[in-house]
mmCIF file of C-alpha atoms in Angstrom:
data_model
loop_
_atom_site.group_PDB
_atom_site.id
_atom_site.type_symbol
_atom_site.label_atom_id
_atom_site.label_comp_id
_atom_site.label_asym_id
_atom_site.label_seq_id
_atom_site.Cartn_x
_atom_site.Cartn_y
_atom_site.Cartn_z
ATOM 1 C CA UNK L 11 -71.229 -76.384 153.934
ATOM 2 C CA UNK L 12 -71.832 -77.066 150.140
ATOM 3 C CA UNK L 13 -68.738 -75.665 148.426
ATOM 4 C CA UNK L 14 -66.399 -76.059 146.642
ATOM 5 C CA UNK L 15 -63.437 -73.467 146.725
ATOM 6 C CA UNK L 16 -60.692 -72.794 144.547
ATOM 7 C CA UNK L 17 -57.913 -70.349 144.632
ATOM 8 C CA UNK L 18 -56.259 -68.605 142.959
ATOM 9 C CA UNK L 19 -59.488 -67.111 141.011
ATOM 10 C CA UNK L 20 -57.269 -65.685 138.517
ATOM 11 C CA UNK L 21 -54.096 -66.615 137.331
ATOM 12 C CA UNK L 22 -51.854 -65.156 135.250
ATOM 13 C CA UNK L 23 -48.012 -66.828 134.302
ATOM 14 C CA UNK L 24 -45.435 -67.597 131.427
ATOM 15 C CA UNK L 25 -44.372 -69.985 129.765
ATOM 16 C CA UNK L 26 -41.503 -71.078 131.760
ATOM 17 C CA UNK L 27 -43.189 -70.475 135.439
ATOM 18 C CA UNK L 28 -44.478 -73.284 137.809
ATOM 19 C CA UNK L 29 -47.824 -72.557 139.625
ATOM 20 C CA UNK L 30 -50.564 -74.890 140.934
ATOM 21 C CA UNK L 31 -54.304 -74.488 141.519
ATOM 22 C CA UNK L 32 -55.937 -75.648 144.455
ATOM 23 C CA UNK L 33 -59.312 -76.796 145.401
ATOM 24 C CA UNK L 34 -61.167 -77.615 148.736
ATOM 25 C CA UNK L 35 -64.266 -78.967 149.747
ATOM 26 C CA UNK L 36 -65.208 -80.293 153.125
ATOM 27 C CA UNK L 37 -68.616 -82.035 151.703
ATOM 28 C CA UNK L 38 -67.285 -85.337 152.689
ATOM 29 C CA UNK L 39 -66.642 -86.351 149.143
ATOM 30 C CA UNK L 40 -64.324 -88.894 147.775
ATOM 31 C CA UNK L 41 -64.340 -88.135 144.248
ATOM 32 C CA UNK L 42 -62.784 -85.193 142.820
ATOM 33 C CA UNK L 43 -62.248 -83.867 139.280
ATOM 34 C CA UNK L 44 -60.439 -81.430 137.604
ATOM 35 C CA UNK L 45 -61.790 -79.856 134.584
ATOM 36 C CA UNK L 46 -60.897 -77.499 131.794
ATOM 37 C CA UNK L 47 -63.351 -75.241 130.182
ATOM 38 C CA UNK L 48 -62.191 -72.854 126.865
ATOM 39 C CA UNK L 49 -64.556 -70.270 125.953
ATOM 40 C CA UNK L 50 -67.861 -70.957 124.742
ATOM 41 C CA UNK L 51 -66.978 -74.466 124.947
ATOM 42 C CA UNK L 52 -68.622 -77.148 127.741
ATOM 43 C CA UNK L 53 -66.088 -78.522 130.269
ATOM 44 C CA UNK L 54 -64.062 -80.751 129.325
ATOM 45 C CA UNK L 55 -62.665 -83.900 131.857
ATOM 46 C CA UNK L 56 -59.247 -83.965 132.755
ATOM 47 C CA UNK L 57 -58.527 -86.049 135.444
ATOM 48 C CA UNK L 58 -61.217 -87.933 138.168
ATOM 49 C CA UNK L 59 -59.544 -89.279 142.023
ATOM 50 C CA UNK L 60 -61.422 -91.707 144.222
ATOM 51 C CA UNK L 61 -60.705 -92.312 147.286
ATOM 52 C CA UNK L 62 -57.588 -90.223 146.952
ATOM 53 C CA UNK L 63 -56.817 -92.253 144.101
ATOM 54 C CA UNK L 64 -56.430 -91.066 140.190
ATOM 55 C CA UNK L 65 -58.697 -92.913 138.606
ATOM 56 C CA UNK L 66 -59.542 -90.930 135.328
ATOM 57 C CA UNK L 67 -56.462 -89.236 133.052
ATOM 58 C CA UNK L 68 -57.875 -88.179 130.097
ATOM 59 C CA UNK L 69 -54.905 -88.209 128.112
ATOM 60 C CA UNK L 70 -53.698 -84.751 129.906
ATOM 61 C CA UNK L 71 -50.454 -83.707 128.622
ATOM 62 C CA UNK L 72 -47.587 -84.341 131.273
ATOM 63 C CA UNK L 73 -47.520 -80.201 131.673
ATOM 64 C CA UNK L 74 -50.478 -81.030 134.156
ATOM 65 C CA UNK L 75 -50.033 -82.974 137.197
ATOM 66 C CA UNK L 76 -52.392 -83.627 139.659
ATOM 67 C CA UNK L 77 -52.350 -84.016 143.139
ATOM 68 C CA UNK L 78 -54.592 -85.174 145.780
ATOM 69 C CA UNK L 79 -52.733 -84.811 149.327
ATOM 70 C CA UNK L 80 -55.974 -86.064 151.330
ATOM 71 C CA UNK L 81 -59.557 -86.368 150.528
ATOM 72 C CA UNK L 82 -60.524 -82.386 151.122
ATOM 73 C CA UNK L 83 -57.704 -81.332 149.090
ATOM 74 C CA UNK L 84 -57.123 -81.554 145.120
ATOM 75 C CA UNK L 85 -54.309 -79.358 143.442
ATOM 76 C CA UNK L 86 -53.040 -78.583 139.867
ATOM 77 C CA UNK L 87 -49.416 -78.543 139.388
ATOM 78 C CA UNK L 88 -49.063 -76.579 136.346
ATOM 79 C CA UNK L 89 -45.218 -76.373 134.387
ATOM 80 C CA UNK L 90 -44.232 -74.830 131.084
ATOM 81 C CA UNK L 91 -47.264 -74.221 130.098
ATOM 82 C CA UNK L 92 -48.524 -73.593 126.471
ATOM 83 C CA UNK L 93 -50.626 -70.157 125.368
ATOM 84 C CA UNK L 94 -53.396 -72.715 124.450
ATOM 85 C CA UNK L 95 -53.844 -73.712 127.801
ATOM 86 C CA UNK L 96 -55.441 -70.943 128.515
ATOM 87 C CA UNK L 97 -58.296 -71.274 130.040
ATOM 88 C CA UNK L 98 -61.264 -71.736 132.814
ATOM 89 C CA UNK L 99 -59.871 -74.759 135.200
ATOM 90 C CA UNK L 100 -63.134 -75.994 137.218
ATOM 91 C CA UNK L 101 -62.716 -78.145 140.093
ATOM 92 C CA UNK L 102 -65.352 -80.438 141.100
ATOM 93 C CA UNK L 103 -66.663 -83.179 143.772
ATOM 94 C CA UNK L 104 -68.959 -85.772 144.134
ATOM 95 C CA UNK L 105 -69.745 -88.680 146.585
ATOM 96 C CA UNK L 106 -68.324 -91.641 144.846
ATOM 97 C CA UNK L 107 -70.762 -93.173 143.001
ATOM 98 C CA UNK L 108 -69.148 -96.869 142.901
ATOM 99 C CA UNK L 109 -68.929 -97.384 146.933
ATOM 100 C CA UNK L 110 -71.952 -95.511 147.898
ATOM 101 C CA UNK L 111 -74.553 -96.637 146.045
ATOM 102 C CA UNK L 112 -78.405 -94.889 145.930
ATOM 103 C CA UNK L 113 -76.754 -90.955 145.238
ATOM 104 C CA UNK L 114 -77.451 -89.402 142.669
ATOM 105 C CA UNK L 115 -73.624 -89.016 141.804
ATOM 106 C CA UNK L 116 -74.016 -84.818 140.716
ATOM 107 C CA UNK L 117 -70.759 -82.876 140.895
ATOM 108 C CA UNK L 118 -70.310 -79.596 142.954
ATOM 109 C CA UNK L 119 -68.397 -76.962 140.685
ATOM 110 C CA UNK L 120 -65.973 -74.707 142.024
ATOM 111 C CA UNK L 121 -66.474 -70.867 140.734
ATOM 112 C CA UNK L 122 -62.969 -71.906 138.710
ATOM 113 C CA UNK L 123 -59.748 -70.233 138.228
ATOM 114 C CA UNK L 124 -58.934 -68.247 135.244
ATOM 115 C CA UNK L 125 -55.665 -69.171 133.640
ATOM 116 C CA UNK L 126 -53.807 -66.556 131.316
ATOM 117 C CA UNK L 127 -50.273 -68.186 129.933
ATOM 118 C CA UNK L 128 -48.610 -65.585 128.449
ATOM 119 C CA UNK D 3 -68.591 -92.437 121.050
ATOM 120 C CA UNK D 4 -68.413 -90.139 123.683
ATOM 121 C CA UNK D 5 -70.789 -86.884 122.378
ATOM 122 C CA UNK D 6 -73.837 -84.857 123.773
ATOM 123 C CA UNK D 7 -74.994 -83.042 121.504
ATOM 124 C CA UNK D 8 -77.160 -79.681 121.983
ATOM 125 C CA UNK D 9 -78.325 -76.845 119.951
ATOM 126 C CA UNK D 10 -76.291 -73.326 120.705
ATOM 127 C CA UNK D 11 -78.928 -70.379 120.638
ATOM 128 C CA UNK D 12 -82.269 -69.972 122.203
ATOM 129 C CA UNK D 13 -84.005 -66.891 122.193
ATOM 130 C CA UNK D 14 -87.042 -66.818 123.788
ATOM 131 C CA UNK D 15 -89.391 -63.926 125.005
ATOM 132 C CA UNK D 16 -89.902 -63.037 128.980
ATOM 133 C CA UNK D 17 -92.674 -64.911 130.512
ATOM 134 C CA UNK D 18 -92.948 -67.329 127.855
ATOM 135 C CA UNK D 19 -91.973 -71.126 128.255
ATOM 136 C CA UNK D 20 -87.559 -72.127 126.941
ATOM 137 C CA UNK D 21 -87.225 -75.791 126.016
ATOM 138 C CA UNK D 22 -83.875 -76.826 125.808
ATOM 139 C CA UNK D 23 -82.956 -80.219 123.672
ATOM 140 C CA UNK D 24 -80.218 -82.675 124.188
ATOM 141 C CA UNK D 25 -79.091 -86.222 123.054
ATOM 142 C CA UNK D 26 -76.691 -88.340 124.450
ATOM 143 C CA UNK D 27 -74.822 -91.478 123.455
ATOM 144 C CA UNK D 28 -74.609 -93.974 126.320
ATOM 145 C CA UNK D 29 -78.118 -95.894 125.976
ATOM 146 C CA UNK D 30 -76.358 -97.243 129.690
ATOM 147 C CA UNK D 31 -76.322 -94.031 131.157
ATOM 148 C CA UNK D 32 -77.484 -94.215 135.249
ATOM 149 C CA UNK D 33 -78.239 -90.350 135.250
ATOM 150 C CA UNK D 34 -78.477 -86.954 133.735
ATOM 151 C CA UNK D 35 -78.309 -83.613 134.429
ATOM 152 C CA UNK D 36 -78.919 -80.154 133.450
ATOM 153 C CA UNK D 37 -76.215 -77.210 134.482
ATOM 154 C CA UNK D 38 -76.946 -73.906 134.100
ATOM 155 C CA UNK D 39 -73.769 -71.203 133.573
ATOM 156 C CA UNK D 40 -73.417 -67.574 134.406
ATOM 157 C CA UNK D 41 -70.565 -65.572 132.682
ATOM 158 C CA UNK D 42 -67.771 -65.709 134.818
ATOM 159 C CA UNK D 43 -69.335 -68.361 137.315
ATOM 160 C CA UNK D 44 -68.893 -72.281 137.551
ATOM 161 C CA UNK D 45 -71.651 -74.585 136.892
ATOM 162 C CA UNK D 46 -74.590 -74.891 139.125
ATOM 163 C CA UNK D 47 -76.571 -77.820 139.058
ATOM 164 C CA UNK D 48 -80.488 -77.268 138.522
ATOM 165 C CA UNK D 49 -81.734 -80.804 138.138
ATOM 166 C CA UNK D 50 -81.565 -84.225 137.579
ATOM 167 C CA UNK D 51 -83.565 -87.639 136.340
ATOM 168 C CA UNK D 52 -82.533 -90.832 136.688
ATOM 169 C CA UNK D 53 -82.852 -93.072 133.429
ATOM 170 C CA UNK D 54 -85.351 -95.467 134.395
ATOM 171 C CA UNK D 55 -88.009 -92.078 134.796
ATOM 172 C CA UNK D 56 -89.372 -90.438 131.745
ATOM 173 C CA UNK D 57 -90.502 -87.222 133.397
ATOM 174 C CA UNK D 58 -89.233 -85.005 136.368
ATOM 175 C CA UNK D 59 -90.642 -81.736 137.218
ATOM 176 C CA UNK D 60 -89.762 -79.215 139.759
ATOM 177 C CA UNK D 61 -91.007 -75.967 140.226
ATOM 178 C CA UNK D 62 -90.501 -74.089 136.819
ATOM 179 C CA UNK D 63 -88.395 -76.850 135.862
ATOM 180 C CA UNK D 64 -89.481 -80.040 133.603
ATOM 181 C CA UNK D 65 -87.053 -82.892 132.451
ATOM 182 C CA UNK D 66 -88.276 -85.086 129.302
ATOM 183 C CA UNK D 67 -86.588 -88.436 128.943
ATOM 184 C CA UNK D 68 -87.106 -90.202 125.989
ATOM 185 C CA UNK D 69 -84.807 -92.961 126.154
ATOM 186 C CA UNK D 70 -85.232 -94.919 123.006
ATOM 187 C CA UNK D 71 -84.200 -91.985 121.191
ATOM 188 C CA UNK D 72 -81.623 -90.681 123.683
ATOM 189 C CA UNK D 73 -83.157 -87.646 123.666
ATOM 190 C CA UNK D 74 -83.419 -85.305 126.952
ATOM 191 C CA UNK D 75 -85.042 -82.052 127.310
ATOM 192 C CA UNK D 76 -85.474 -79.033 129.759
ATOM 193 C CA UNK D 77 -88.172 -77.331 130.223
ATOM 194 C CA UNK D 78 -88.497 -73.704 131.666
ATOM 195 C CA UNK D 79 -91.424 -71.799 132.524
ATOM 196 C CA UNK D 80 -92.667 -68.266 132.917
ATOM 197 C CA UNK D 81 -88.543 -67.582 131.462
ATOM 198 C CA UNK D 82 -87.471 -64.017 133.240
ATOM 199 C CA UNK D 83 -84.273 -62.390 133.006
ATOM 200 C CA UNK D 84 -82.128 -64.356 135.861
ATOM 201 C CA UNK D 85 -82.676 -67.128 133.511
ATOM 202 C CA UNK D 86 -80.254 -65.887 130.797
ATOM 203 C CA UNK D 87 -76.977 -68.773 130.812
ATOM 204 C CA UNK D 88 -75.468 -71.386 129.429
ATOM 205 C CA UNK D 89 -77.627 -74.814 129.915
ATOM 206 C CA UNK D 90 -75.673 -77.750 129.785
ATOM 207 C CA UNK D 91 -76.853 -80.753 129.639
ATOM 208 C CA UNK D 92 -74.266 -84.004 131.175
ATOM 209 C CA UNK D 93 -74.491 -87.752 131.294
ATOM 210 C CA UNK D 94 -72.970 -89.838 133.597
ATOM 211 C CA UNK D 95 -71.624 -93.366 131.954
ATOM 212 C CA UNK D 96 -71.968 -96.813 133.608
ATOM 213 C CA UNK D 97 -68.288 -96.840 134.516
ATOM 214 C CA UNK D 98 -69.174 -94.244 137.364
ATOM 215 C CA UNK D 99 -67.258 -91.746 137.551
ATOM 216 C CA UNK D 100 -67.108 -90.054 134.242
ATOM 217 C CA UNK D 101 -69.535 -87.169 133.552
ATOM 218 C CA UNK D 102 -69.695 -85.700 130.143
ATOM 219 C CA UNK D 103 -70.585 -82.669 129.075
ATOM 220 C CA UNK D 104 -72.923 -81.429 126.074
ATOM 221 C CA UNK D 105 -72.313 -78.282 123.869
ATOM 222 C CA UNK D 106 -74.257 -75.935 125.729
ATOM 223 C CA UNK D 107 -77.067 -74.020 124.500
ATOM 224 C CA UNK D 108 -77.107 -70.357 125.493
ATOM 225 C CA UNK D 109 -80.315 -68.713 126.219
ATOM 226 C CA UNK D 110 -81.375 -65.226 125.941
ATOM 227 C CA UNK D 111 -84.443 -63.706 126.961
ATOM 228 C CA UNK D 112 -85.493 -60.796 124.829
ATOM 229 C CA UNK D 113 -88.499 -58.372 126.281
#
């Protein structure tokens, strides 16, 4: 099994609704990312957990929160939400570079879930 | 600072050879890749070199590292159709866990 799966695929929400994203991946990974992608634009790094543990924030506004309830599992808490953050939100995995050394460290995308904010 | 840089457009003609350009920043860097995008889809990964190689191939696919000049390149030949996406190149920095992304450079195959 070599995916990554996130739900929903699309999302659609206002401004003053609370959703979250979630993404799944039974790979055996320890590292997880979340990233967002605008269009036409590369993907950009949000936040990074290890070992179940946030290790990357990228200076995310506080509107995203992150959550990583065990190491298959990686959500998105998303609240009042801005129509800029619209957008492609890619989840991703990896086998953690830093405790098992020798891999090659590549992440596994998620097909992403497309975020409206109306 | 943090920026990998590519070109946007590539237009190349079916059955000819695509060679996609990319520099990085981290003269540290442990490895890089190349992604390749579909409209609509997440990123697939096609390939890989780590930095202490200077040439990868794999089927169709060739990776160039020039690491002096930071400079990385893919390599596609005998381009067809299926090949038409977004190619983005990424470096991974020395502190692990960070992977950054370049611009992408979107191909398209003409006949």
């Amino acid at each position: 099994d070599t995916e990554v799966t996130q739900t929903p695929k699309h999302l659609v929400m206002g401004m003053t609704n609370k959703k979250s994203l979630k993404c799944e991946q039974h790979m055996g990974h320890r590292a997880m990312y979340w990233y967002k992608q605008k269009a036409k634009k590369p993907p950009e790094l949000m936040f990074v957990y290890s070992y179940e543990k946030l290790s990357i924030n990228e200076s995310v506004p506080s509107r995203f929160s992150p959550e990583c309830p065990n190491s298959s599992l990686l959500n998105l808490h998303l609240h009042a939400l801005q129509p800029e953050d619209s957008a492609l939100y890619l989840c991703a995995s990896s086998q953690d570079r830093e405790r098992t050394g020798g891999n090659t460290g590549e992440l596994f995308f998620g097909e992403g879930s497309r975020l409206t904010v109306l | 600072g943090e920026d990998v840089e590519q070109s946007l457009f590539l237009s190349v003609r079916e059955g000819d050879s695509s060679v996609i350009n990319c520099t990085y920043t981290d003269s540290s860097s442990t490895y890089l890749y190349w992604y390749k995008q579909e409209p609509g889809a997440g990123l697939q990964l096609l390939t890989y070199i780590f930095s202490n190689m200077d040439m990868k191939q794999d089927q169709r696919l060739t990776v160039l590292l020039n690491k002096k000049d930071k400079h990385l390149s893919l390599r596609i030949a005998d381009t067809q159709t299926g090949d038409s996406a977004i190619y983005f190149c990424a470096e991974r920095y020395s502190s692990a866990s960070k992977i950054i992304f370049g611009s992408g450079t979107r191909l398209s195959i003409r006949p």
